PDB file of C-alpha atoms in Angstrom:
ATOM      1  CA  MET A  17       0.114   0.049   0.157  1.00  0.00           C
ATOM      2  CA  ASN A  18       1.361   3.325  -0.975  1.00  0.00           C
ATOM      3  CA  SER A  19       1.372   5.883   1.959  1.00  0.00           C
ATOM      4  CA  ALA A  20       2.431   8.770  -0.031  1.00  0.00           C
ATOM      5  CA  LYS A  21      -0.094  12.032   0.058  1.00  0.00           C
ATOM      6  CA  PRO A  22      -1.480  12.312  -3.214  1.00  0.00           C
ATOM      7  CA  LYS A  23      -0.633  15.880  -4.984  1.00  0.00           C
ATOM      8  CA  ILE A  24      -4.098  17.538  -5.746  1.00  0.00           C
ATOM      9  CA  LEU A  25      -4.879  20.362  -8.279  1.00  0.00           C
ATOM     10  CA  VAL A  26      -7.022  23.120  -7.056  1.00  0.00           C
ATOM     11  CA  THR A  27      -8.598  25.118  -9.947  1.00  0.00           C
ATOM     12  CA  GLY A  28     -10.000  28.570  -8.885  1.00  0.00           C
ATOM     13  CA  SER A  29      -8.205  28.668  -5.690  1.00  0.00           C
ATOM     14  CA  ALA A  30      -8.484  32.620  -5.053  1.00  0.00           C
ATOM     15  CA  GLY A  31     -11.998  32.451  -5.017  1.00  0.00           C
ATOM     16  CA  LEU A  32     -14.153  32.246  -1.669  1.00  0.00           C
ATOM     17  CA  LEU A  33     -14.449  28.149  -1.805  1.00  0.00           C
ATOM     18  CA  GLY A  34     -11.149  27.474  -3.337  1.00  0.00           C
ATOM     19  CA  SER A  35      -9.414  29.733  -0.873  1.00  0.00           C
ATOM     20  CA  ALA A  36     -10.912  27.612   1.697  1.00  0.00           C
ATOM     21  CA  VAL A  37     -10.139  24.332  -0.015  1.00  0.00           C
ATOM     22  CA  CYS A  38      -6.797  25.255  -0.284  1.00  0.00           C
ATOM     23  CA  ASP A  39      -6.348  26.394   3.563  1.00  0.00           C
ATOM     24  CA  LEU A  40      -8.088  22.968   4.374  1.00  0.00           C
ATOM     25  CA  LEU A  41      -5.411  21.342   2.116  1.00  0.00           C
ATOM     26  CA  ALA A  42      -2.692  23.220   4.261  1.00  0.00           C
ATOM     27  CA  GLN A  43      -4.077  22.643   7.339  1.00  0.00           C
ATOM     28  CA  ALA A  44      -4.005  18.739   6.830  1.00  0.00           C
ATOM     29  CA  GLN A  45      -0.180  19.122   5.077  1.00  0.00           C
ATOM     30  CA  LEU A  46      -1.315  17.594   1.860  1.00  0.00           C
ATOM     31  CA  PRO A  47       0.580  18.810  -1.332  1.00  0.00           C
ATOM     32  CA  PHE A  48      -1.515  20.700  -3.875  1.00  0.00           C
ATOM     33  CA  GLN A  49      -0.528  23.024  -6.583  1.00  0.00           C
ATOM     34  CA  THR A  50      -3.394  25.968  -7.661  1.00  0.00           C
ATOM     35  CA  LEU A  51      -4.551  27.273 -11.201  1.00  0.00           C
ATOM     36  CA  ASP A  52      -6.385  30.381 -11.085  1.00  0.00           C
ATOM     37  CA  LEU A  53      -7.026  33.972 -13.311  1.00  0.00           C
ATOM     38  CA  ASN A  54      -5.400  35.570  -9.810  1.00  0.00           C
ATOM     39  CA  GLN A  55      -1.917  36.347 -10.228  1.00  0.00           C
ATOM     40  CA  ASN A  56      -1.183  34.962  -6.355  1.00  0.00           C
ATOM     41  CA  GLY A  57      -1.333  31.620  -5.415  1.00  0.00           C
ATOM     42  CA  HIS A  58      -1.735  30.389  -1.912  1.00  0.00           C
ATOM     43  CA  SER A  59       1.327  30.527   0.339  1.00  0.00           C
ATOM     44  CA  ALA A  60       1.187  26.566   0.777  1.00  0.00           C
ATOM     45  CA  GLY A  61       0.876  25.687  -3.118  1.00  0.00           C
ATOM     46  CA  LEU A  62       3.757  23.875  -4.816  1.00  0.00           C
ATOM     47  CA  ASN A  63       2.879  25.953  -7.878  1.00  0.00           C
ATOM     48  CA  HIS A  64       0.625  28.153  -8.939  1.00  0.00           C
ATOM     49  CA  PHE A  65      -0.733  28.369 -12.870  1.00  0.00           C
ATOM     50  CA  VAL A  66      -2.018  31.624 -13.818  1.00  0.00           C
ATOM     51  CA  GLY A  67      -4.337  31.354 -16.498  1.00  0.00           C
ATOM     52  CA  ALA A  68      -7.984  29.825 -17.278  1.00  0.00           C
ATOM     53  CA  ALA A  69      -9.426  26.469 -16.848  1.00  0.00           C
ATOM     54  CA  THR A  70     -10.591  26.521 -20.222  1.00  0.00           C
ATOM     55  CA  ASP A  71      -7.144  26.365 -21.547  1.00  0.00           C
ATOM     56  CA  PRO A  72      -6.043  22.658 -22.269  1.00  0.00           C
ATOM     57  CA  GLN A  73      -2.282  23.309 -22.791  1.00  0.00           C
ATOM     58  CA  LEU A  74      -2.528  25.178 -19.273  1.00  0.00           C
ATOM     59  CA  VAL A  75      -4.709  22.618 -17.625  1.00  0.00           C
ATOM     60  CA  GLN A  76      -2.489  19.792 -18.898  1.00  0.00           C
ATOM     61  CA  ALA A  77       0.822  21.332 -17.669  1.00  0.00           C
ATOM     62  CA  ALA A  78      -1.022  22.138 -14.037  1.00  0.00           C
ATOM     63  CA  ILE A  79      -2.423  18.904 -13.431  1.00  0.00           C
ATOM     64  CA  LYS A  80       0.382  16.579 -14.846  1.00  0.00           C
ATOM     65  CA  ASP A  81       1.945  14.478 -11.572  1.00  0.00           C
ATOM     66  CA  MET A  82      -1.333  14.892  -9.837  1.00  0.00           C
ATOM     67  CA  GLN A  83      -3.251  12.213  -8.426  1.00  0.00           C
ATOM     68  CA  ALA A  84      -6.401  14.341  -7.697  1.00  0.00           C
ATOM     69  CA  VAL A  85      -8.187  17.605  -8.795  1.00  0.00           C
ATOM     70  CA  ILE A  86     -10.357  19.701  -6.848  1.00  0.00           C
ATOM     71  CA  HIS A  87     -12.213  21.768  -9.699  1.00  0.00           C
ATOM     72  CA  LEU A  88     -13.531  25.172  -8.462  1.00  0.00           C
ATOM     73  CA  ALA A  89     -12.950  27.678 -11.361  1.00  0.00           C
ATOM     74  CA  ALA A  90     -16.082  28.877 -12.418  1.00  0.00           C
ATOM     75  CA  ILE A  91     -18.179  32.472 -13.231  1.00  0.00           C
ATOM     76  CA  ARG A  92     -20.490  32.233 -10.033  1.00  0.00           C
ATOM     77  CA  ASN A  93     -23.421  33.441 -11.331  1.00  0.00           C
ATOM     78  CA  PRO A  94     -24.741  35.084 -14.248  1.00  0.00           C
ATOM     79  CA  ASN A  95     -24.351  38.639 -13.669  1.00  0.00           C
ATOM     80  CA  TYR A  96     -20.811  37.901 -13.985  1.00  0.00           C
ATOM     81  CA  GLY A  97     -20.890  36.865 -17.592  1.00  0.00           C
ATOM     82  CA  SER A  98     -22.923  37.136 -20.794  1.00  0.00           C
ATOM     83  CA  SER A  99     -25.258  34.259 -21.671  1.00  0.00           C
ATOM     84  CA  ILE A 100     -22.371  32.957 -23.797  1.00  0.00           C
ATOM     85  CA  GLU A 101     -19.939  33.722 -21.332  1.00  0.00           C
ATOM     86  CA  VAL A 102     -21.533  31.680 -18.642  1.00  0.00           C
ATOM     87  CA  PHE A 103     -21.016  28.596 -20.864  1.00  0.00           C
ATOM     88  CA  ASN A 104     -17.101  28.418 -20.224  1.00  0.00           C
ATOM     89  CA  ASN A 105     -18.158  26.925 -16.862  1.00  0.00           C
ATOM     90  CA  ALA A 106     -19.007  23.434 -18.769  1.00  0.00           C
ATOM     91  CA  LEU A 107     -16.024  24.382 -20.841  1.00  0.00           C
ATOM     92  CA  ALA A 108     -13.622  24.298 -17.993  1.00  0.00           C
ATOM     93  CA  THR A 109     -15.308  21.589 -15.982  1.00  0.00           C
ATOM     94  CA  PHE A 110     -14.917  19.491 -19.337  1.00  0.00           C
ATOM     95  CA  THR A 111     -11.622  20.554 -19.860  1.00  0.00           C
ATOM     96  CA  VAL A 112      -9.951  20.013 -16.366  1.00  0.00           C
ATOM     97  CA  LEU A 113     -12.201  16.353 -16.205  1.00  0.00           C
ATOM     98  CA  ASP A 114     -10.580  15.508 -19.924  1.00  0.00           C
ATOM     99  CA  ALA A 115      -7.410  16.158 -18.690  1.00  0.00           C
ATOM    100  CA  ALA A 116      -7.567  14.439 -15.507  1.00  0.00           C
ATOM    101  CA  ALA A 117      -8.755  11.234 -17.264  1.00  0.00           C
ATOM    102  CA  SER A 118      -6.135  11.547 -19.740  1.00  0.00           C
ATOM    103  CA  ASN A 119      -3.547  11.535 -17.083  1.00  0.00           C
ATOM    104  CA  GLY A 120      -5.003   8.368 -15.456  1.00  0.00           C
ATOM    105  CA  ILE A 121      -6.531  10.615 -12.378  1.00  0.00           C
ATOM    106  CA  ASN A 122      -9.768   8.816 -10.659  1.00  0.00           C
ATOM    107  CA  ARG A 123     -10.294  11.165  -8.323  1.00  0.00           C
ATOM    108  CA  ALA A 124     -12.089  14.240  -9.149  1.00  0.00           C
ATOM    109  CA  MET A 125     -14.498  16.538  -7.336  1.00  0.00           C
ATOM    110  CA  ILE A 126     -16.293  19.423  -8.795  1.00  0.00           C
ATOM    111  CA  ALA A 127     -18.511  21.905  -7.189  1.00  0.00           C
ATOM    112  CA  SER A 128     -22.015  22.910  -8.535  1.00  0.00           C
ATOM    113  CA  SER A 129     -24.713  25.127  -6.924  1.00  0.00           C
ATOM    114  CA  PHE A 130     -28.467  25.182  -6.306  1.00  0.00           C
ATOM    115  CA  SER A 131     -28.686  26.953  -9.547  1.00  0.00           C
ATOM    116  CA  ALA A 132     -28.681  23.866 -11.467  1.00  0.00           C
ATOM    117  CA  THR A 133     -32.192  23.236 -10.537  1.00  0.00           C
ATOM    118  CA  GLY A 134     -33.165  26.411 -12.447  1.00  0.00           C
ATOM    119  CA  LEU A 135     -34.970  28.092  -9.700  1.00  0.00           C
ATOM    120  CA  PRO A 136     -32.364  30.993  -8.793  1.00  0.00           C
ATOM    121  CA  PHE A 137     -32.143  33.058 -12.206  1.00  0.00           C
ATOM    122  CA  ALA A 138     -35.229  31.445 -13.581  1.00  0.00           C
ATOM    123  CA  ASN A 139     -36.679  33.320 -16.832  1.00  0.00           C
ATOM    124  CA  VAL A 140     -40.563  32.089 -16.110  1.00  0.00           C
ATOM    125  CA  LYS A 141     -42.400  31.627 -13.166  1.00  0.00           C
ATOM    126  CA  ILE A 142     -41.470  28.264 -11.354  1.00  0.00           C
ATOM    127  CA  GLN A 143     -43.843  26.248  -9.746  1.00  0.00           C
ATOM    128  CA  LEU A 144     -42.898  24.215  -6.822  1.00  0.00           C
ATOM    129  CA  ALA A 145     -44.885  21.064  -6.441  1.00  0.00           C
ATOM    130  CA  GLU A 146     -43.486  20.368  -3.014  1.00  0.00           C
ATOM    131  CA  LEU A 147     -40.706  21.380  -0.483  1.00  0.00           C
ATOM    132  CA  PRO A 148     -38.371  20.106   0.181  1.00  0.00           C
ATOM    133  CA  ILE A 149     -36.582  20.170  -2.783  1.00  0.00           C
ATOM    134  CA  ASP A 150     -34.659  16.782  -3.451  1.00  0.00           C
ATOM    135  CA  GLU A 151     -33.017  14.435  -5.455  1.00  0.00           C
ATOM    136  CA  SER A 152     -36.524  13.853  -7.090  1.00  0.00           C
ATOM    137  CA  PHE A 153     -37.182  17.487  -8.681  1.00  0.00           C
ATOM    138  CA  GLU A 154     -36.966  17.845 -11.610  1.00  0.00           C
ATOM    139  CA  ASN A 155     -35.262  20.778 -12.972  1.00  0.00           C
ATOM    140  CA  GLN A 156     -36.634  23.850 -14.417  1.00  0.00           C
ATOM    141  CA  ILE A 157     -33.807  25.203 -16.894  1.00  0.00           C
ATOM    142  CA  SER A 158     -35.135  28.558 -18.284  1.00  0.00           C
ATOM    143  CA  ASP A 159     -31.362  30.404 -17.887  1.00  0.00           C
ATOM    144  CA  THR A 160     -28.222  29.560 -19.370  1.00  0.00           C
ATOM    145  CA  TYR A 161     -26.394  29.504 -16.266  1.00  0.00           C
ATOM    146  CA  ALA A 162     -28.688  26.666 -14.753  1.00  0.00           C
ATOM    147  CA  LEU A 163     -28.258  24.918 -17.862  1.00  0.00           C
ATOM    148  CA  SER A 164     -23.815  25.304 -17.912  1.00  0.00           C
ATOM    149  CA  LYS A 165     -24.346  24.015 -14.378  1.00  0.00           C
ATOM    150  CA  ASN A 166     -26.408  20.972 -15.171  1.00  0.00           C
ATOM    151  CA  ILE A 167     -24.060  20.252 -18.427  1.00  0.00           C
ATOM    152  CA  ASP A 168     -21.245  20.533 -15.618  1.00  0.00           C
ATOM    153  CA  GLU A 169     -22.857  17.733 -13.543  1.00  0.00           C
ATOM    154  CA  LEU A 170     -23.703  15.407 -16.806  1.00  0.00           C
ATOM    155  CA  THR A 171     -20.006  16.076 -17.115  1.00  0.00           C
ATOM    156  CA  ALA A 172     -18.883  14.892 -13.972  1.00  0.00           C
TER     157      ALA A 172
END
């Protein structure tokens, strides 16, 4: 049994969730490196790659020699991008998970959101048959952001 700690790539490492995950990895003394649009990497990271998670060459370079990936890079809501730009979420998820698979990495985690239900940014009035919302809820997608989050989940 290999007792070496797995090296982890964290995308979106400068975001609210990404920086918290990096803090936890550092606290647990797990080796990690980061990929983010932000120039500043986490102080405990092995390396920091600057750029978009949609860039296949950059992602391949960042994921090389990793054993796991935590993919958090995303436009966090539709107010931060156009209807077309939010699809970069789906492209980034595909790019990162495709790179993981091509490098033999079978440990991957992505973050989705409640937005995948179609409720938060709906363009039409949504009818809720019952509460609470659980796994049986049928998503009611009427906006591009919800669609991009659904594509993320299906890709994963």
